[in-house]
């Protein structure tokens, strides 16, 4: 459960905020003090509990601060950059920035990064990073270019991870997924032991997450990362002053912007583990689209004043996320104020706790936590799938799959799928489709290991998952293959448009070139051979009478491309003719006719080139096409032959078979000649240096 407390103004003085707001708010060496840098010439040190400034420093007229001031926690000094290259260092005792330490650098600075316990790092605009001490030892040292101008021009998104101690720089290309036109408007990152979680707020109003490994497998190689949807429709796409995003803890994020159903800007806190909105607060005076977070305080410009909104986030639980936790606070008790009212005598209304006792409790808790054995990732994953939300399970599965494979990897994948399917049966609304897709793509599973997987996919009519199983599983029973075929043939075209199936086995039928003779042909051409002795005169008369639209039908694909991709998966599947034929008889006749038309269309496409193959990455072969035509006719001929709409198709298939017989007959004749040539070639080795040979073929 998360809550936003009453806001208060940190400074009633109007700050010099430019069109893009303030330059930044940074933590000082004391937890209650913060450095605020405006977009002009001034840095102000505030004490939040007093709601008053403790000091103010400005650069001289004509200069402009270009980088937010930060605190060097090791020396308790402040650092700021003005005019892009001039670095200043001072402390609380200094009054005039023009008289403090100054260093002019050789490249423009983008930001100074400073955290507790480490040396400040200087990030340059071209992507290079330097430690402060090494930079001050030689301010005019050459700074290399990490981000090239080409990357800026192309507008792609890249993430650079630099291990500063080992000097390892890894570049990642961020793929935006299906919505490639969206623009990243704000982002935030958090780090655990194995991953950097990069969360981005895009122009479509959705929040996405990208997991970046801290220790890449190949640091020298440019690697690609795909982002996944974390929260949908969080803010509106037409926010006037921009949006902002920041992570509060492992399960909560704060978002600044206009929600979908409102025109006013507001601050909202979301639980990303359970996909719920925890709390929100309207900001009627508008903001600059900037948000800073330190400790338990959120900083922003509300109107023209710097505003602080305290918040609290409890341990994430499903009951708390849904607002069902019972708060056992007595009506008579008073909530302790977060900030001291100095007009109230000390001890009145304020609880007192022994600080030494609290430190002992804190130390004891830390020791207990450190003594607990680390739970293996596999056990964490198996415990997660039984109780957490689909989105959280998807994140944990991606984390597990990103790890290096362990000896029990195959076992864990099988147990994970089994656990997910058991929960699917127990909870009909639970269907972690994305997780199942990721697990199938590990190439570890088979039908015999998880037979319930395809059963549930058939019930859900999830054609994408069924297609993936047909491509990955080598041991699918013929009954299940026919069940998939029924769904692929019966599902509507509108439903198919909303699915995301693999199209690698389908080529662009609309761009295929058809010869006029091909469109007007009344006979099947096989490798340029046209049988002259065609005794089926009645068939010719039937075909010559066909209208023009039916002529086009024979050379255009009878199914949409996505249905063609699904049917191609059936053609590639393994089967036994003995076990497959009985199940093919259960398919409706109109669906059998549609499948035969598609197979006949594929045969015509094969006949267009000498190699008798189809274009594409993994298209059906001619043998697969012919085998399935025979299977369908063997199982359903007595039914199909009685259908008037199948008459022309059967005539075409008859002529197809007749032409094949003629081709093989001619090949048999040529075979005799080749045998004679082979004999002569063998006898040639036994002859002398010179001979005259006469060979009569016919």
XYZ file of C-alpha atoms in Angstrom:
698
model
C 0.000 0.000 0.000
C 1.315 3.473 -0.890
C 0.076 6.889 0.209
C 0.897 10.503 -0.671
C 0.846 12.858 2.291
C -0.010 16.563 2.356
C 2.248 18.654 0.153
C 4.098 21.758 1.292
C 6.055 24.494 -0.453
C 9.785 24.352 0.093
C 10.305 27.917 -1.090
C 7.799 30.698 -1.635
C 10.435 32.530 -3.676
C 9.819 32.141 -7.422
C 12.764 30.212 -8.810
C 14.384 30.984 -12.144
C 12.897 28.046 -14.018
C 13.262 28.105 -17.789
C 10.947 26.536 -20.355
C 12.189 23.087 -19.318
C 11.983 23.765 -15.578
C 14.814 23.446 -13.067
C 18.205 21.930 -13.820
C 17.975 19.573 -10.891
C 17.480 18.720 -7.213
C 20.315 16.761 -5.567
C 20.967 15.277 -2.135
C 23.440 17.081 0.133
C 25.757 15.425 2.651
C 22.958 15.634 5.225
C 19.765 13.664 4.664
C 17.535 16.670 5.369
C 19.342 19.103 3.029
C 19.103 19.400 -0.761
C 20.795 21.420 -3.503
C 18.371 23.073 -5.947
C 19.835 24.382 -9.222
C 17.682 26.690 -11.320
C 18.061 27.158 -15.060
C 19.850 30.478 -14.670
C 22.730 31.390 -12.367
C 21.790 30.212 -8.855
C 22.279 27.201 -6.572
C 20.256 27.128 -3.311
C 20.758 24.799 -0.339
C 17.449 23.972 1.413
C 16.697 22.284 4.712
C 13.446 20.422 4.164
C 12.340 20.115 7.799
C 12.683 23.902 8.294
C 11.296 24.645 4.816
C 13.913 27.401 4.532
C 17.120 28.018 2.501
C 20.448 27.683 4.286
C 22.595 29.252 1.577
C 22.629 30.569 -1.952
C 25.406 30.897 -4.534
C 25.369 32.468 -7.994
C 27.740 32.748 -10.934
C 28.424 36.237 -12.250
C 26.367 38.056 -14.867
C 26.832 36.657 -18.374
C 27.546 33.140 -17.155
C 24.938 30.360 -17.021
C 24.863 27.132 -15.064
C 24.596 24.166 -17.452
C 24.803 21.207 -15.066
C 23.013 20.609 -11.717
C 25.113 21.131 -8.616
C 25.972 17.979 -6.650
C 27.666 17.146 -3.374
C 30.983 15.335 -3.107
C 30.117 13.071 -0.160
C 33.777 12.241 0.448
C 34.915 15.859 0.945
C 31.514 17.462 1.766
C 32.084 20.006 -0.991
C 29.743 21.138 -3.772
C 30.443 20.886 -7.493
C 28.776 22.721 -10.371
C 29.495 23.340 -14.070
C 28.722 26.584 -15.881
C 29.119 27.442 -19.557
C 29.423 23.672 -20.323
C 33.167 23.409 -19.573
C 33.947 25.420 -16.430
C 33.887 23.373 -13.211
C 33.604 25.033 -9.784
C 34.116 23.474 -6.331
C 33.146 25.195 -3.059
C 31.835 24.568 0.470
C 29.381 26.187 2.889
C 31.895 28.787 4.014
C 32.367 30.238 0.529
C 30.218 33.187 -0.501
C 31.267 34.132 -4.043
C 31.517 31.405 -6.710
C 33.831 33.609 -8.761
C 36.548 33.197 -6.104
C 36.342 29.425 -5.527
C 38.316 26.623 -7.213
C 37.978 26.634 -10.985
C 38.947 24.112 -13.678
C 38.318 24.529 -17.414
C 37.762 21.207 -19.170
C 38.429 20.234 -22.786
C 34.922 18.852 -23.513
C 31.358 19.762 -22.619
C 29.915 18.160 -19.471
C 26.445 16.604 -19.470
C 26.066 15.612 -15.820
C 28.051 14.973 -12.633
C 27.049 11.763 -10.859
C 27.606 11.519 -7.133
C 26.428 8.858 -4.695
C 27.293 8.009 -1.112
C 30.613 6.247 -0.554
C 32.113 6.748 -4.015
C 34.066 9.342 -5.937
C 31.957 11.653 -8.141
C 31.952 10.775 -11.846
C 31.831 13.307 -14.674
C 29.704 12.305 -17.675
C 30.517 14.190 -20.871
C 28.008 14.946 -23.633
C 29.739 12.572 -26.047
C 29.343 9.658 -23.622
C 32.772 9.440 -21.979
C 33.096 9.115 -18.172
C 35.934 10.305 -15.920
C 36.547 10.171 -12.200
C 36.690 13.632 -10.629
C 40.188 13.266 -9.181
C 41.688 11.972 -12.445
C 39.980 14.783 -14.337
C 41.225 17.499 -11.982
C 44.782 16.157 -12.274
C 44.689 17.005 -16.001
C 41.618 19.140 -16.858
C 42.672 19.536 -20.510
C 43.061 15.813 -21.161
C 41.543 14.489 -24.377
C 38.028 13.095 -23.998
C 37.072 10.272 -26.364
C 33.785 10.083 -28.263
C 31.508 7.219 -27.223
C 28.246 8.341 -28.838
C 28.833 9.114 -32.506
C 26.924 11.683 -34.542
C 25.442 8.890 -36.698
C 23.624 7.428 -33.710
C 22.117 10.814 -32.924
C 21.085 11.375 -36.541
C 19.435 7.984 -36.976
C 17.390 8.484 -33.826
C 17.790 4.925 -32.526
C 17.876 4.183 -28.811
C 21.042 2.750 -27.282
C 22.025 1.917 -23.710
C 25.674 2.066 -22.644
C 26.759 0.210 -19.515
C 30.222 1.066 -18.238
C 31.880 -0.902 -15.437
C 34.052 1.926 -14.200
C 36.513 -0.165 -12.212
C 37.218 -2.607 -15.060
C 36.818 0.010 -17.832
C 34.427 -2.314 -19.705
C 31.928 -0.493 -21.929
C 29.008 -2.485 -23.381
C 26.594 -1.113 -25.968
C 23.011 -2.315 -26.238
C 20.501 -1.514 -28.977
C 16.999 -1.057 -27.555
C 14.253 -2.464 -29.776
C 10.915 -0.766 -29.216
C 8.873 -3.771 -30.362
C 5.642 -3.470 -32.322
C 5.141 0.279 -31.716
C 8.366 1.432 -33.378
C 7.042 4.986 -33.840
C 6.753 5.665 -30.110
C 9.199 8.058 -28.470
C 10.766 7.562 -25.034
C 9.834 10.638 -22.997
C 11.196 9.677 -19.581
C 13.129 6.812 -18.045
C 14.486 5.571 -14.742
C 16.707 2.681 -13.729
C 17.259 0.469 -10.717
C 20.003 -2.079 -10.057
C 20.040 -5.430 -8.310
C 22.783 -8.056 -8.140
C 22.348 -9.350 -11.702
C 20.318 -6.883 -13.752
C 19.743 -3.232 -14.469
C 16.006 -2.637 -14.774
C 15.515 0.204 -17.272
C 11.924 1.481 -17.178
C 10.823 3.920 -19.878
C 7.662 5.988 -20.315
C 6.795 6.286 -24.013
C 4.663 8.672 -26.016
C 1.891 6.047 -26.227
C 1.321 6.483 -22.479
C 2.676 3.031 -21.561
C 5.592 2.058 -19.323
C 8.043 -0.543 -20.633
C 10.868 -2.431 -18.948
C 14.189 -3.585 -20.361
C 16.438 -5.930 -18.371
C 20.146 -5.263 -18.950
C 22.617 -7.834 -17.569
C 25.330 -6.350 -15.377
C 27.885 -8.878 -16.596
C 27.377 -9.371 -20.355
C 28.516 -12.555 -22.066
C 30.326 -10.674 -24.871
C 31.120 -7.059 -23.864
C 32.823 -6.239 -27.173
C 29.764 -7.108 -29.265
C 26.822 -4.768 -29.845
C 23.916 -6.610 -28.249
C 20.175 -6.197 -28.777
C 17.538 -5.944 -26.056
C 13.751 -6.025 -26.403
C 11.563 -4.108 -24.001
C 8.395 -5.605 -22.505
C 5.169 -3.879 -21.506
C 5.048 -3.123 -17.780
C 2.005 -0.816 -17.389
C -0.516 0.171 -20.035
C -2.156 3.592 -20.550
C -0.649 5.273 -17.493
C -0.687 8.830 -18.855
C -2.216 10.618 -21.794
C -0.185 11.124 -24.934
C -1.047 14.840 -25.149
C 0.469 16.042 -21.862
C 1.372 19.709 -22.253
C 4.502 19.960 -20.153
C 5.920 16.501 -20.571
C 5.892 13.508 -18.263
C 8.260 12.090 -15.660
C 8.906 8.676 -14.170
C 10.885 7.520 -11.141
C 11.203 4.236 -9.244
C 10.391 4.454 -5.528
C 11.253 0.885 -4.539
C 11.199 -2.610 -5.998
C 7.409 -2.636 -6.439
C 6.336 1.028 -6.730
C 6.883 3.792 -9.265
C 5.772 7.432 -9.339
C 4.456 8.970 -12.562
C 3.916 12.671 -13.249
C 1.557 13.587 -16.082
C -2.078 13.768 -17.182
C -4.025 10.511 -16.849
C -6.114 9.278 -19.731
C -9.441 10.417 -18.333
C -8.411 13.842 -17.008
C -7.026 17.068 -18.378
C -5.226 18.214 -15.216
C -1.757 16.970 -14.378
C -1.423 14.706 -11.379
C 1.125 12.655 -9.469
C 0.294 8.951 -9.244
C 1.930 5.962 -7.550
C 1.599 2.546 -9.219
C 2.274 -0.945 -7.942
C 4.119 -2.631 -10.825
C 4.012 -6.056 -9.185
C 0.200 -6.204 -9.121
C -0.525 -3.678 -11.928
C -2.644 -1.396 -9.730
C -2.907 2.351 -9.119
C -2.197 2.972 -5.439
C -2.840 6.681 -5.063
C -2.839 9.943 -7.001
C -2.885 13.690 -6.344
C -4.058 16.420 -8.710
C -1.749 19.348 -9.424
C -4.064 22.096 -10.703
C -1.353 24.738 -11.134
C 0.592 22.547 -13.568
C 4.163 21.282 -13.432
C 7.347 21.397 -15.497
C 7.205 17.673 -16.196
C 10.105 17.035 -13.791
C 10.166 14.740 -10.769
C 12.924 14.021 -8.227
C 12.885 11.431 -5.466
C 15.104 11.221 -2.359
C 14.441 9.293 0.823
C 10.682 9.567 1.317
C 10.194 12.896 -0.446
C 9.113 13.718 -3.991
C 10.210 17.112 -5.381
C 8.561 18.985 -8.270
C 7.688 22.435 -9.547
C 4.011 23.073 -8.842
C 3.203 26.299 -10.566
C 6.292 28.450 -9.952
C 7.147 27.104 -6.496
C 9.247 24.114 -5.483
C 6.891 21.641 -3.810
C 7.626 18.591 -1.666
C 5.180 15.683 -1.328
C 6.116 13.121 1.345
C 5.017 9.551 0.678
C 5.157 6.136 2.266
C 5.202 2.690 0.674
C 4.520 -0.435 2.693
C 5.645 -3.946 1.816
C 3.847 -4.976 -1.361
C 1.053 -7.524 -0.943
C -1.982 -8.409 -3.002
C -4.388 -7.316 -0.290
C -2.624 -3.990 0.049
C -2.512 -3.456 -3.701
C -6.271 -3.987 -3.909
C -6.920 -1.714 -0.931
C -8.136 -4.549 1.303
C -5.700 -4.239 4.211
C -7.325 -3.500 7.549
C -5.597 -0.685 9.388
C -5.765 -1.328 13.095
C -5.157 2.229 14.241
C -7.207 3.256 17.267
C -9.467 6.293 16.788
C -7.920 8.022 19.743
C -4.340 7.864 18.574
C -2.758 10.733 16.676
C -0.537 10.430 13.620
C 2.946 11.711 14.326
C 3.734 14.712 12.116
C 6.631 14.251 9.709
C 7.978 17.783 10.294
C 8.421 19.528 13.595
C 6.257 22.503 14.474
C 8.791 24.717 16.287
C 6.051 26.645 18.021
C 5.049 23.501 19.960
C 7.123 22.771 23.098
C 9.408 19.763 22.698
C 7.907 16.631 24.213
C 4.312 17.732 23.566
C 2.711 15.604 20.901
C 6.031 14.019 19.946
C 6.864 10.420 20.742
C 10.377 9.614 21.925
C 12.305 6.472 21.128
C 15.683 5.460 22.430
C 17.985 5.885 19.415
C 20.576 3.443 20.760
C 17.896 0.769 21.210
C 16.621 1.330 17.666
C 20.154 1.005 16.289
C 20.606 -2.309 18.159
C 17.333 -3.612 16.688
C 18.395 -2.519 13.221
C 21.798 -4.206 13.565
C 20.161 -7.421 14.828
C 17.789 -7.446 11.874
C 20.674 -6.971 9.430
C 22.551 -9.880 11.004
C 19.469 -12.115 10.774
C 18.994 -11.244 7.126
C 22.658 -11.874 6.305
C 22.529 -15.315 7.982
C 19.583 -16.461 5.880
C 20.745 -18.737 3.021
C 20.256 -17.365 -0.480
C 17.310 -18.967 -2.264
C 18.318 -20.368 -5.687
C 16.724 -18.614 -8.675
C 14.981 -21.836 -9.720
C 13.171 -22.149 -6.377
C 12.299 -18.458 -6.447
C 10.746 -18.937 -9.883
C 8.734 -21.992 -8.834
C 7.373 -20.188 -5.785
C 6.545 -17.098 -7.843
C 4.359 -18.877 -10.400
C 1.967 -20.177 -7.748
C 0.829 -16.845 -6.328
C 2.052 -13.751 -8.193
C 0.456 -11.850 -11.081
C 1.015 -12.756 -14.738
C 3.184 -9.686 -15.333
C 5.419 -10.365 -12.362
C 5.772 -14.016 -13.392
C 6.769 -12.908 -16.903
C 9.507 -10.672 -15.489
C 10.847 -13.459 -13.264
C 10.832 -15.941 -16.174
C 12.809 -13.493 -18.326
C 15.320 -13.026 -15.528
C 15.740 -16.777 -15.104
C 16.159 -17.394 -18.834
C 18.749 -14.617 -19.043
C 20.973 -16.457 -16.568
C 23.579 -18.949 -17.664
C 22.059 -22.410 -18.064
C 22.605 -24.657 -15.024
C 22.622 -28.493 -14.954
C 19.021 -28.500 -13.721
C 17.861 -26.026 -16.406
C 15.762 -28.594 -18.298
C 14.140 -29.815 -15.092
C 13.285 -26.307 -13.909
C 11.728 -25.416 -17.281
C 9.561 -28.561 -17.157
C 8.504 -27.914 -13.555
C 7.733 -24.282 -14.358
C 5.476 -25.167 -17.290
C 3.748 -27.846 -15.221
C 3.122 -25.370 -12.403
C 1.749 -22.750 -14.784
C -0.588 -25.244 -16.455
C -1.873 -26.532 -13.104
C -2.670 -22.980 -12.076
C -4.378 -22.391 -15.452
C -6.690 -25.321 -14.746
C -7.403 -24.147 -11.210
C -7.906 -20.485 -12.223
C -9.676 -20.156 -15.615
C -8.872 -16.426 -15.800
C -5.140 -17.099 -15.379
C -3.383 -17.580 -18.732
C 0.295 -16.462 -18.784
C 0.606 -16.629 -22.554
C 3.825 -14.608 -22.848
C 5.544 -16.813 -20.248
C 4.526 -19.970 -22.094
C 5.856 -18.559 -25.369
C 9.219 -17.764 -23.748
C 9.463 -21.269 -22.259
C 8.592 -23.004 -25.556
C 11.296 -20.990 -27.336
C 13.954 -22.544 -25.079
C 13.780 -25.691 -27.314
C 13.662 -27.812 -24.157
C 10.004 -28.864 -24.102
C 8.121 -31.527 -26.046
C 4.529 -32.701 -26.210
C 5.184 -35.729 -24.017
C 6.618 -33.501 -21.259
C 3.612 -31.132 -21.155
C 0.565 -32.552 -23.009
C -1.734 -30.139 -21.186
C -0.046 -27.178 -22.885
C -1.574 -27.766 -26.314
C -4.847 -28.867 -24.732
C -5.238 -25.512 -22.986
C -4.114 -23.654 -26.124
C -6.791 -25.501 -28.121
C -9.444 -24.503 -25.578
C -8.272 -20.877 -25.693
C -7.961 -21.084 -29.527
C -4.503 -19.532 -29.163
C -3.296 -20.063 -32.731
C 0.065 -18.375 -32.116
C 0.923 -20.798 -29.307
C -0.329 -23.757 -31.350
C 1.811 -22.707 -34.308
C 4.854 -22.423 -32.045
C 4.212 -25.889 -30.585
C 3.872 -27.403 -34.070
C 7.226 -25.853 -34.996
C 9.045 -26.906 -31.809
C 7.517 -30.232 -30.676
C 8.580 -33.342 -32.642
C 6.150 -35.794 -30.972
C 2.670 -34.308 -31.396
C -0.026 -37.000 -31.798
C -1.997 -37.052 -35.059
C -5.245 -36.357 -33.191
C -3.822 -33.102 -31.802
C -2.449 -32.137 -35.231
C -5.942 -32.547 -36.715
C -7.468 -30.548 -33.847
C -5.047 -27.712 -34.666
C -5.970 -27.996 -38.357
C -9.665 -27.642 -37.510
C -9.029 -24.415 -35.607
C -6.705 -23.019 -38.288
C -9.382 -23.601 -40.958
C -12.387 -22.443 -38.921
C -11.095 -19.300 -37.215
C -12.360 -16.084 -38.801
C -10.177 -13.701 -40.794
C -11.001 -10.847 -38.385
C -9.742 -12.865 -35.429
C -6.584 -13.763 -37.339
C -5.767 -10.098 -37.959
C -5.497 -9.543 -34.197
C -3.035 -12.417 -33.696
C 0.734 -12.335 -33.974
C 1.860 -15.460 -35.845
C 5.217 -16.258 -37.428
C 5.154 -15.400 -41.160
C 8.600 -16.710 -42.107
C 7.155 -19.601 -44.170
C 4.913 -17.304 -46.267
C 6.112 -15.147 -49.120
C 4.337 -12.085 -50.492
C 1.766 -13.568 -52.858
C 0.711 -10.149 -54.112
C 4.166 -9.489 -55.605
C 4.476 -12.793 -57.470
C 4.634 -12.419 -61.246
C 2.170 -14.467 -63.268
C 2.689 -15.198 -66.924
C -0.356 -14.700 -69.145
C -0.131 -18.291 -70.265
C -0.159 -19.293 -66.615
C -3.360 -17.360 -65.963
C -5.098 -18.640 -69.097
C -3.811 -22.184 -68.983
C -6.260 -25.064 -69.169
C -3.612 -27.656 -68.517
C -0.969 -28.114 -65.845
C 2.578 -27.338 -66.943
C 5.200 -29.507 -65.273
C 8.819 -28.386 -65.854
C 7.813 -26.990 -69.258
C 6.138 -30.257 -70.301
C 2.629 -30.062 -71.764
C 0.990 -33.413 -72.499
C -0.313 -33.413 -76.048
C -2.388 -36.551 -75.780
C -5.014 -35.323 -73.331
C -7.988 -37.656 -73.539
C -10.066 -35.750 -70.950
C -12.028 -33.702 -73.477
C -14.916 -33.234 -71.068
C -12.517 -31.762 -68.515
C -11.205 -29.331 -71.128
C -14.715 -28.229 -71.986
C -15.497 -27.649 -68.328
C -12.358 -25.604 -67.805
C -12.830 -23.559 -70.981
C -16.233 -22.477 -69.757
C -15.006 -21.031 -66.466
C -15.601 -17.312 -65.909
C -12.798 -14.761 -65.644
C -13.110 -14.325 -61.875
C -12.615 -18.063 -61.376
C -9.523 -17.893 -63.573
C -8.076 -15.301 -61.220
C -9.077 -17.453 -58.269
C -6.807 -20.261 -59.456
C -3.771 -17.941 -59.438
C -4.547 -16.008 -56.229
C -4.146 -17.380 -52.728
C -7.507 -18.643 -51.376
C -6.555 -17.828 -47.760
C -5.151 -14.765 -46.009
C -1.368 -14.772 -45.319
C -1.730 -15.468 -41.585
C -3.938 -18.500 -42.214
C -1.402 -19.640 -44.825
C 1.366 -19.452 -42.188
C -0.696 -21.609 -39.816
C -1.455 -24.189 -42.523
C 2.245 -24.317 -43.426
C 2.973 -25.334 -39.837
C 0.602 -28.286 -40.342
C 2.404 -29.254 -43.568
C 5.752 -29.305 -41.744
C 4.498 -31.435 -38.830
C 5.466 -35.100 -38.511
C 2.752 -37.763 -38.839
C 1.976 -41.383 -39.549
C -0.479 -41.906 -42.396
C -2.155 -44.826 -40.625
C -3.018 -42.782 -37.525
C -3.723 -39.518 -39.364
C -6.362 -40.682 -41.893
C -9.137 -41.513 -39.365
C -8.925 -38.034 -37.814
C -8.980 -36.270 -41.203
C -12.436 -37.713 -41.802
C -13.800 -35.640 -38.897
C -12.966 -32.301 -40.552
C -15.962 -30.575 -42.253
C -16.087 -30.902 -46.047
C -15.987 -27.129 -46.693
C -12.785 -26.860 -44.665
C -11.259 -29.800 -46.548
C -12.112 -28.041 -49.825
C -10.473 -24.814 -48.621
C -7.320 -26.682 -47.610
C -7.212 -28.472 -50.995
C -7.549 -25.147 -52.806
C -4.621 -23.771 -50.833
C -2.507 -26.859 -51.565
C -3.381 -26.641 -55.272
C -2.368 -22.952 -55.206
C 0.990 -23.886 -53.673
C 1.485 -26.503 -56.393
C 0.890 -23.873 -59.089
C 3.480 -21.640 -57.424
C 5.979 -24.504 -57.410
C 5.355 -25.010 -61.125
C 6.423 -21.453 -61.927
C 10.133 -22.193 -61.608
C 12.448 -24.967 -62.686
C 13.531 -25.892 -59.152
C 9.934 -26.661 -58.124
C 10.392 -24.804 -54.834
C 8.611 -21.949 -53.120
C 10.285 -18.696 -52.031
C 10.582 -17.857 -48.356
C 12.698 -18.821 -45.353
C 11.041 -22.164 -44.548
C 8.299 -22.861 -47.124
C 6.534 -26.210 -47.659
C 8.219 -28.597 -50.080
C 6.608 -30.113 -53.164
C 6.601 -33.563 -51.532
C 4.752 -32.225 -48.489
C 2.170 -30.536 -50.731
C 1.551 -33.673 -52.802
C 1.426 -35.950 -49.738
C -1.226 -33.823 -48.033
C -3.313 -33.611 -51.229
C -3.311 -37.410 -51.348
C -4.124 -37.710 -47.642
C -7.091 -35.334 -47.837
C -8.514 -37.031 -50.947
C -8.047 -40.516 -49.498
C -9.896 -39.562 -46.330
C -12.682 -37.391 -47.786
C -13.055 -38.143 -51.507
C -16.595 -39.597 -51.250
C -17.736 -36.442 -49.457
C -15.886 -33.871 -51.561
C -16.934 -35.399 -54.873
C -20.600 -34.700 -54.013
C -19.980 -30.974 -53.431
C -20.770 -28.781 -56.504
C -18.279 -26.097 -55.411
C -15.478 -28.686 -55.398
C -16.094 -29.893 -58.966
C -13.638 -27.541 -60.651
C -11.035 -28.204 -57.999
C -11.270 -31.959 -58.499
C -10.949 -31.531 -62.267
C -7.794 -29.462 -61.743
C -6.395 -32.066 -59.370
C -7.208 -34.813 -61.874
C -5.269 -33.019 -64.584
C -2.447 -32.429 -62.104
C -2.141 -36.167 -61.461
C -2.464 -36.946 -65.169
C 0.357 -34.580 -66.061
C 2.524 -36.087 -63.304
C 1.968 -39.566 -64.779
C 2.948 -38.291 -68.222
C 6.118 -36.710 -66.860
C 7.168 -39.872 -65.051
C 6.406 -41.912 -68.191
C 8.799 -39.769 -70.220
C 11.398 -39.957 -67.477
C 11.201 -43.738 -67.591
C 11.942 -43.627 -71.332
C 14.973 -41.423 -70.782
C 16.166 -43.726 -67.996
C 16.819 -46.509 -70.540
C 19.078 -44.208 -72.548
C 20.969 -43.151 -69.443
C 21.601 -46.782 -68.550
C 23.131 -47.395 -71.995
C 25.340 -44.333 -71.570
C 26.448 -45.592 -68.183
C 27.433 -48.964 -69.694
C 29.401 -47.282 -72.455
C 31.172 -45.115 -69.912
C 32.246 -48.217 -68.005
C 33.499 -49.936 -71.198
C 35.408 -46.821 -72.234
C 37.980 -47.343 -69.503
C 38.973 -50.725 -71.033
C 39.655 -49.372 -74.569
C 42.787 -47.985 -76.150
C 43.740 -44.441 -76.858
C 41.481 -43.997 -79.906
C 37.992 -45.273 -80.871
C 34.958 -44.287 -82.933
C 31.584 -44.988 -81.313
C 28.057 -44.706 -82.722
C 25.169 -44.593 -80.239
C 21.570 -44.988 -81.411
C 19.081 -43.769 -78.836
C 15.861 -44.191 -80.846
